[in-house]
mmCIF file of C-alpha atoms in Angstrom:
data_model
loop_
_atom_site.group_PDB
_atom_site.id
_atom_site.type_symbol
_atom_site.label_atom_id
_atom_site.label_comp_id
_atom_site.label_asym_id
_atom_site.label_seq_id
_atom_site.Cartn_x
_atom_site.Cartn_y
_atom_site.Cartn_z
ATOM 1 C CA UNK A 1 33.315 -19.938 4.916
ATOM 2 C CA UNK A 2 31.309 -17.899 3.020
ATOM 3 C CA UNK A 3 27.839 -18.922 2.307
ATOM 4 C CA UNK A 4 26.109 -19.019 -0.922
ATOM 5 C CA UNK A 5 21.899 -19.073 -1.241
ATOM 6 C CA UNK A 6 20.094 -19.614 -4.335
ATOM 7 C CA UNK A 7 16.730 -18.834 -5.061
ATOM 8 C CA UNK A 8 14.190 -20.127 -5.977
ATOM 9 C CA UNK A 9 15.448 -23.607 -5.080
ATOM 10 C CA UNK A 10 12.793 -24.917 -8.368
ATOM 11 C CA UNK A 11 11.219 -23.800 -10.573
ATOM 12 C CA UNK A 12 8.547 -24.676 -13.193
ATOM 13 C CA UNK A 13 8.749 -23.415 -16.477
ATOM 14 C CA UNK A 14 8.072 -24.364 -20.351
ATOM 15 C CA UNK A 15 10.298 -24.502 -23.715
ATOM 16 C CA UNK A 16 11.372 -20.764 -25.459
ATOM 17 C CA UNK A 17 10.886 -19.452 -21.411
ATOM 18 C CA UNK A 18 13.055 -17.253 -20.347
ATOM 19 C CA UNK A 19 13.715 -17.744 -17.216
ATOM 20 C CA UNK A 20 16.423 -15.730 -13.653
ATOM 21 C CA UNK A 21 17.978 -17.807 -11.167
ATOM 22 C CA UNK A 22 19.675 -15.412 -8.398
ATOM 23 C CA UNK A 23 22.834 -16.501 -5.990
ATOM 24 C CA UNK A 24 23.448 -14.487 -3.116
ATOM 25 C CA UNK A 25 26.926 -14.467 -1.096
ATOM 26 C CA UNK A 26 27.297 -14.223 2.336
ATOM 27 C CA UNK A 27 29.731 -11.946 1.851
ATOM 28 C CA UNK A 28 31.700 -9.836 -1.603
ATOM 29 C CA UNK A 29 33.196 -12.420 -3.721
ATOM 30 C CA UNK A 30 34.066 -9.922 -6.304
ATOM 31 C CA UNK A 31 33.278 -11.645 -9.789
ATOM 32 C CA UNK A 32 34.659 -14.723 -8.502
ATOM 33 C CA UNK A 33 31.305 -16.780 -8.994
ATOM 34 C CA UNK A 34 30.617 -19.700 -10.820
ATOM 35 C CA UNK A 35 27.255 -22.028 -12.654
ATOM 36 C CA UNK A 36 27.059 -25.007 -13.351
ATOM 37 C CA UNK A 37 24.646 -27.283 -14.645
ATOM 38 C CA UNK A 38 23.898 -30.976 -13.373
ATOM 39 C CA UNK A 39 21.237 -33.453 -15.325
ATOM 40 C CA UNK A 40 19.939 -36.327 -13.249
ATOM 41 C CA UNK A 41 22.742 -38.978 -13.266
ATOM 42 C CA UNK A 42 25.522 -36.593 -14.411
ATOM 43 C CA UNK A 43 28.507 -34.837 -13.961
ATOM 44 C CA UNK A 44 28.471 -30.724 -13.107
ATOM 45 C CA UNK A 45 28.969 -29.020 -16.091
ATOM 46 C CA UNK A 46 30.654 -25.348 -15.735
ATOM 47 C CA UNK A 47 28.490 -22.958 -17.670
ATOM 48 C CA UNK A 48 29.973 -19.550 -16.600
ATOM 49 C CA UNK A 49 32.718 -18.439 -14.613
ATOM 50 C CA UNK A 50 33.955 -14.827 -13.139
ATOM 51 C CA UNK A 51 30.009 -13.792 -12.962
ATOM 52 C CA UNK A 52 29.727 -13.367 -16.840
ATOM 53 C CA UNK A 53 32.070 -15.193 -18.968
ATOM 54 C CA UNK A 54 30.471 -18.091 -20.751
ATOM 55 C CA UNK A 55 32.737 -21.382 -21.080
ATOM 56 C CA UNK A 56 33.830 -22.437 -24.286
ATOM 57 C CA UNK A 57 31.246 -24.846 -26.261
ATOM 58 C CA UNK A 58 27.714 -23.127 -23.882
ATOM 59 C CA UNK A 59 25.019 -21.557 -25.839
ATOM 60 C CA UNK A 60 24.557 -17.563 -25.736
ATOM 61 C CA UNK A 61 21.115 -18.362 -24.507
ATOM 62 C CA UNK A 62 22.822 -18.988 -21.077
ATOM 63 C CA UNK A 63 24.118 -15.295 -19.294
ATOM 64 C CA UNK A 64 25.564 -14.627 -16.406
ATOM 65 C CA UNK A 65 25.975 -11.473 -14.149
ATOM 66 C CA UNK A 66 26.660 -9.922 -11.201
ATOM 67 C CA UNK A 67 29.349 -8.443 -8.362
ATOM 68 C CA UNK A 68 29.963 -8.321 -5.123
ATOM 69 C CA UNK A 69 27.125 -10.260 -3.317
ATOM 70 C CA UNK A 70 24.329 -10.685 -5.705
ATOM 71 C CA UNK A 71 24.296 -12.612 -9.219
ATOM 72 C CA UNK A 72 22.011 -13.715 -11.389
ATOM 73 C CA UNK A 73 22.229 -17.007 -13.746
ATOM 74 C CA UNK A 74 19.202 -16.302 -17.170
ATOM 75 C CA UNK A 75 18.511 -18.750 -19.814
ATOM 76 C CA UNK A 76 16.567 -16.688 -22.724
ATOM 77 C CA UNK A 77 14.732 -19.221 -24.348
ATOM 78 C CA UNK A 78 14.725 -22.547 -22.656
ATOM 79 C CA UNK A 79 15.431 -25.479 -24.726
ATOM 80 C CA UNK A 80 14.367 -29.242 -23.687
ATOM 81 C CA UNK A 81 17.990 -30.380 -22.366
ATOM 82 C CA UNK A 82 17.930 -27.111 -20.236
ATOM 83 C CA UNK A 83 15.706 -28.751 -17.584
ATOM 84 C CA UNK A 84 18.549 -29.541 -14.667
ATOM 85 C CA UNK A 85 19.905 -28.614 -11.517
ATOM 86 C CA UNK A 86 21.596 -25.257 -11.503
ATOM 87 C CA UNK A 87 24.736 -24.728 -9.261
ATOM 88 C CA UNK A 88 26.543 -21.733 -8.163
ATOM 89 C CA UNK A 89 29.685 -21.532 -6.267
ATOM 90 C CA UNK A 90 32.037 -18.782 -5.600
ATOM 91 C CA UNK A 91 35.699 -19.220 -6.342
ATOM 92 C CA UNK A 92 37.099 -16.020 -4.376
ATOM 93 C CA UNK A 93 38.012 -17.790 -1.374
ATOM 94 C CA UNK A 94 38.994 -20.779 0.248
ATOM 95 C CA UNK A 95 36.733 -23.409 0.827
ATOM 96 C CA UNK A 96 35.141 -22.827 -2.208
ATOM 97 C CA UNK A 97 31.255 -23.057 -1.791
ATOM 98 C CA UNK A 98 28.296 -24.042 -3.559
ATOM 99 C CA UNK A 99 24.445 -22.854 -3.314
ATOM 100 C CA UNK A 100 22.223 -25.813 -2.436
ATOM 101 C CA UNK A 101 21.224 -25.348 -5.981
ATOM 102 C CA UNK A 102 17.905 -24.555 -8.376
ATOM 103 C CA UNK A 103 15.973 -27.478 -10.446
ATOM 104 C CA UNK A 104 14.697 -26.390 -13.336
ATOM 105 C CA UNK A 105 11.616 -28.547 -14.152
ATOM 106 C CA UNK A 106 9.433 -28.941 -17.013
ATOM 107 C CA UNK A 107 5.596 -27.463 -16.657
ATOM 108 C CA UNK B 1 39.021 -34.862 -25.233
ATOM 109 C CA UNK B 2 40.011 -34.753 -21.476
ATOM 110 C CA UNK B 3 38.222 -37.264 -19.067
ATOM 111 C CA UNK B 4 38.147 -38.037 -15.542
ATOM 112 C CA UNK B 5 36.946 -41.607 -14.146
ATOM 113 C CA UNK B 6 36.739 -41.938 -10.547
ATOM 114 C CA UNK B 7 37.334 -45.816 -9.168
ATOM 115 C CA UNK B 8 37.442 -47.406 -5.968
ATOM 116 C CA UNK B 9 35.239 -48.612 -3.205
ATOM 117 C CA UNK B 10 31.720 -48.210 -3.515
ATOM 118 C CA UNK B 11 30.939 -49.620 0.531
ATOM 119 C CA UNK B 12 33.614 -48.801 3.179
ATOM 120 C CA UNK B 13 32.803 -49.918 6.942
ATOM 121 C CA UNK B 14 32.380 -46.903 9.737
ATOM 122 C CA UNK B 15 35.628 -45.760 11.044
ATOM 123 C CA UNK B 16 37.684 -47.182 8.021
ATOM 124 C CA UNK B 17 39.595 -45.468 5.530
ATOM 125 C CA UNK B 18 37.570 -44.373 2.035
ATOM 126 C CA UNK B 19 39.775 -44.654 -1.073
ATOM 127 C CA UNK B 20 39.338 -43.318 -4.528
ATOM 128 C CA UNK B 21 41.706 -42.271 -7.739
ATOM 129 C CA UNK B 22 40.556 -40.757 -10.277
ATOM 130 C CA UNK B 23 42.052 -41.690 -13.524
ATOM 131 C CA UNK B 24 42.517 -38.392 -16.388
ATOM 132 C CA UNK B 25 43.067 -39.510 -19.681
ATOM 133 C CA UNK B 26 43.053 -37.347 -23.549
ATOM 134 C CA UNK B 27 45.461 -35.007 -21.160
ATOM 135 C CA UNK B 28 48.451 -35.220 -19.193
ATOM 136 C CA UNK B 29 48.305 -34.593 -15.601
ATOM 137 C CA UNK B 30 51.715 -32.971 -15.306
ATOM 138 C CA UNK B 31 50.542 -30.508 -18.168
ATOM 139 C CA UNK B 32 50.826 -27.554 -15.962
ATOM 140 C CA UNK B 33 48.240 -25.023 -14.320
ATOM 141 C CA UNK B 34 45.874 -27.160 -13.212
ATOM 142 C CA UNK B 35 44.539 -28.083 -10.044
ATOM 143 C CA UNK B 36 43.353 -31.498 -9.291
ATOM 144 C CA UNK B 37 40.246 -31.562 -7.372
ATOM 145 C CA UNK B 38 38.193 -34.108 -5.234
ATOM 146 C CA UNK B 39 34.480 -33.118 -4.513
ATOM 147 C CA UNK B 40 31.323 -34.799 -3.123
ATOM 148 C CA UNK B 41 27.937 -34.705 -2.453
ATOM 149 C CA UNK B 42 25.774 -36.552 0.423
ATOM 150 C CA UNK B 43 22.373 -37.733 -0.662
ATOM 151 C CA UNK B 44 19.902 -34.774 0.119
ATOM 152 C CA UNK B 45 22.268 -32.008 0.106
ATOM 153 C CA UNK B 46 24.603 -29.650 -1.889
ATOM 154 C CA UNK B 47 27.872 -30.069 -3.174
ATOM 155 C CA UNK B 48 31.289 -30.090 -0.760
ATOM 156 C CA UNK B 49 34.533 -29.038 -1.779
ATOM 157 C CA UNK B 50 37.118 -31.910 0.094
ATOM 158 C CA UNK B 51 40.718 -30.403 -1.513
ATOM 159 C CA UNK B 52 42.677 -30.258 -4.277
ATOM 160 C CA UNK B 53 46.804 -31.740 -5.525
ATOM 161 C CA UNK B 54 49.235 -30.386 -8.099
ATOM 162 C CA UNK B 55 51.160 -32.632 -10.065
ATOM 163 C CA UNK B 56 54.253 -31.404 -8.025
ATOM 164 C CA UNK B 57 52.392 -32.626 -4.725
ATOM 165 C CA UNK B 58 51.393 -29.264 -3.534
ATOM 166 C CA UNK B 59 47.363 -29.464 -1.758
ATOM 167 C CA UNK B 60 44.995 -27.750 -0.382
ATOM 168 C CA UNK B 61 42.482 -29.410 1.566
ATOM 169 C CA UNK B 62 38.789 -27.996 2.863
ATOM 170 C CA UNK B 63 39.545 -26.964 6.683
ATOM 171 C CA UNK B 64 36.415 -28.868 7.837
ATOM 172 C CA UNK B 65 38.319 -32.352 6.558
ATOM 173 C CA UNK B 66 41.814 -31.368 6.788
ATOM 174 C CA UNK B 67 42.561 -33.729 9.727
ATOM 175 C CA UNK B 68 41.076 -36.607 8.127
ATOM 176 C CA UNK B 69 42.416 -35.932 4.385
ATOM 177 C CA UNK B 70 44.994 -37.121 2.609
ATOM 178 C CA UNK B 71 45.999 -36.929 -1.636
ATOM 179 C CA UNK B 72 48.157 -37.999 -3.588
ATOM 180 C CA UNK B 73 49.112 -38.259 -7.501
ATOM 181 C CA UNK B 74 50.606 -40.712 -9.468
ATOM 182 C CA UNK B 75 52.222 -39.064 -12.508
ATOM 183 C CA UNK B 76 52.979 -42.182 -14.057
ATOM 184 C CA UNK B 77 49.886 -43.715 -14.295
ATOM 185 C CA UNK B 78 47.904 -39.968 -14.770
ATOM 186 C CA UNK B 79 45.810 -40.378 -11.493
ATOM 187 C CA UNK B 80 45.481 -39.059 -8.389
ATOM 188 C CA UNK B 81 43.548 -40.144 -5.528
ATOM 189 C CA UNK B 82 42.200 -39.511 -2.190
ATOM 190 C CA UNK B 83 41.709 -41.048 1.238
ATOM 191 C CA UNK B 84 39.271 -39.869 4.001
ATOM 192 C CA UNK B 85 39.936 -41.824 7.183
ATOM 193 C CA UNK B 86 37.904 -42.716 9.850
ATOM 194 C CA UNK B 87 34.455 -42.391 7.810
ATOM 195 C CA UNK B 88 30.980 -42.345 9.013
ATOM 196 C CA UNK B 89 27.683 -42.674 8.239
ATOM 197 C CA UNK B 90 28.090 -38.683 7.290
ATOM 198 C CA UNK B 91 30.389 -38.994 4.584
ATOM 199 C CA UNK B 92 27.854 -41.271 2.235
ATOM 200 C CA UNK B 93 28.078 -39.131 -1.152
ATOM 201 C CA UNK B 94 28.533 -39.463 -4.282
ATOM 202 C CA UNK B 95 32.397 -38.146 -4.878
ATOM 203 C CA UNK B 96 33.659 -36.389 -7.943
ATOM 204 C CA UNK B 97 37.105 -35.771 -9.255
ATOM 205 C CA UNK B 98 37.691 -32.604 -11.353
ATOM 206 C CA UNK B 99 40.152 -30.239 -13.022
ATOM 207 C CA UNK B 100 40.974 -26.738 -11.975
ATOM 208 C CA UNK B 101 40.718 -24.329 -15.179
ATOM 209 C CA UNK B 102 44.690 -23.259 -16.102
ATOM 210 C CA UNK B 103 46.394 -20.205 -14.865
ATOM 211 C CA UNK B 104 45.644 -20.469 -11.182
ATOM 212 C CA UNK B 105 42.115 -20.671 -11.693
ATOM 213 C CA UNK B 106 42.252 -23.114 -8.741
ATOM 214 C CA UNK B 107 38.456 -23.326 -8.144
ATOM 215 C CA UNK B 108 37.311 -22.894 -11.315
ATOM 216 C CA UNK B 109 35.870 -26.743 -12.351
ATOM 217 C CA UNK B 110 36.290 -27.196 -16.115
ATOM 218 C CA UNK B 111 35.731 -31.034 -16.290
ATOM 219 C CA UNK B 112 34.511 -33.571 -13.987
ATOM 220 C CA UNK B 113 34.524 -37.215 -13.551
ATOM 221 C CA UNK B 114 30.746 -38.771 -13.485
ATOM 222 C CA UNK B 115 30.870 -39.480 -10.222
ATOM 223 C CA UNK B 116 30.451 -42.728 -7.824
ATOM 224 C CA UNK B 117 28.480 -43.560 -4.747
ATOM 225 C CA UNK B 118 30.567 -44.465 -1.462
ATOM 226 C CA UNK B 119 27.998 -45.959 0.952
ATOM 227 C CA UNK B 120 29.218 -45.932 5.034
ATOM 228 C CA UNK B 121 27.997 -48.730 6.979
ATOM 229 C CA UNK B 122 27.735 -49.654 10.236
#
């Protein structure tokens, strides 16, 4: 399976921050790597997919990027319902896998 | 809008079967292109892919559970729905159901149910 590590695992950070969460696969996954976003109590919510394309209905604050092994979630300017867990998973093989993920808090 | 509610379960007894569905509704589940996905996560750690069904039956299930595995869909009544047999104390999560984006996109997860807690006990 190939492994996916995300770093930080939290952070600390305040509204209009911009912050970088980084994914790193044990392996290439080509583009094939996804983000979501989970808020305490509910369901993932898919941000980006293929390293860079936002999902239909997510705010251009949120970019994604990357190939290969290394990718990189950013959030320009942080906005109050921003603060959440932060998922990525690569989608290039099967199983599919997910990095333990990054919480995003308030400071 | 499309929606996914999981049901079933919330406290199944070591070494007995766990069973879920996941009803879809604002979308047809035999609307084609789309993967039908069942994923969890234990308290304390990250999320686990368990497998995916088709509406035509076809699945793909996460080597690590294969043996124990098993899906099925109900066209009919737009669900589909999984059992895990002989559970332990291990497979305490909270499971999610979720759709595959179209065009093959298998493991792409566009929407997801909101989740519920299956609690193993001894």
């Amino acid at each position: 399976d190939v492994q996916m590590t995300q770093s930080p695992s939290s952070l600390s950070a305040s509204v209009g921050d911009s912050v970088t969460i980084t994914c790193r696969a044990s392996q290439s996954i080509d583009i094939y790597l996804n983000w979501y976003q989970q808020r305490p109590g509910k369901a993932p919510k898919l941000l980006v997919f293929a390293a860079s394309t936002l999902q239909s209905g997510v705010p251009s604050r949120f970019s994604g990027s990357g190939t290969g092994t290394d990718f990189t979630l950013t959030i320009s300017s942080l906005h109050p319902e921003d603060f959440a867990t932060y998922y990525c998973q690569q989608s290039d093989s099967a199983p599919p896998t997910f990095g333990q993920g990054t919480k995003v808090e308030i400071k | 809008q499309l929606q996914l509610q999981e049901s079933g379960s919330g406290l199944v007894k070591a070494s007995q079967t766990l069973s879920l569905t996941c009803t879809v509704s604002g979308g047809s589940i035999s609307s084609g292109g789309h993967s039908w996905n069942w994923i969890r996560k234990p308290p304390g750690k990250g999320l686990e892919w368990i497998g995916y069904i088709y509406h035509s039956g076809n699945t793909d299930y996460n080597p690590s559970l294969q043996s124990r595995v098993t899906m099925s869909v109900d066209k009919s009544n737009n669900q589909f729905s999984l059992r895990l047999a002989s559970v332990t104390a291990a497979d305490t999560a909270v499971y999610y159901c979720a759709r595959g984006r179209p065009s093959g996109a298998d493991y792409d997860f566009d929407y997801w149910g909101q989740g519920t807690l299956v609690t193993v006990s001894s």
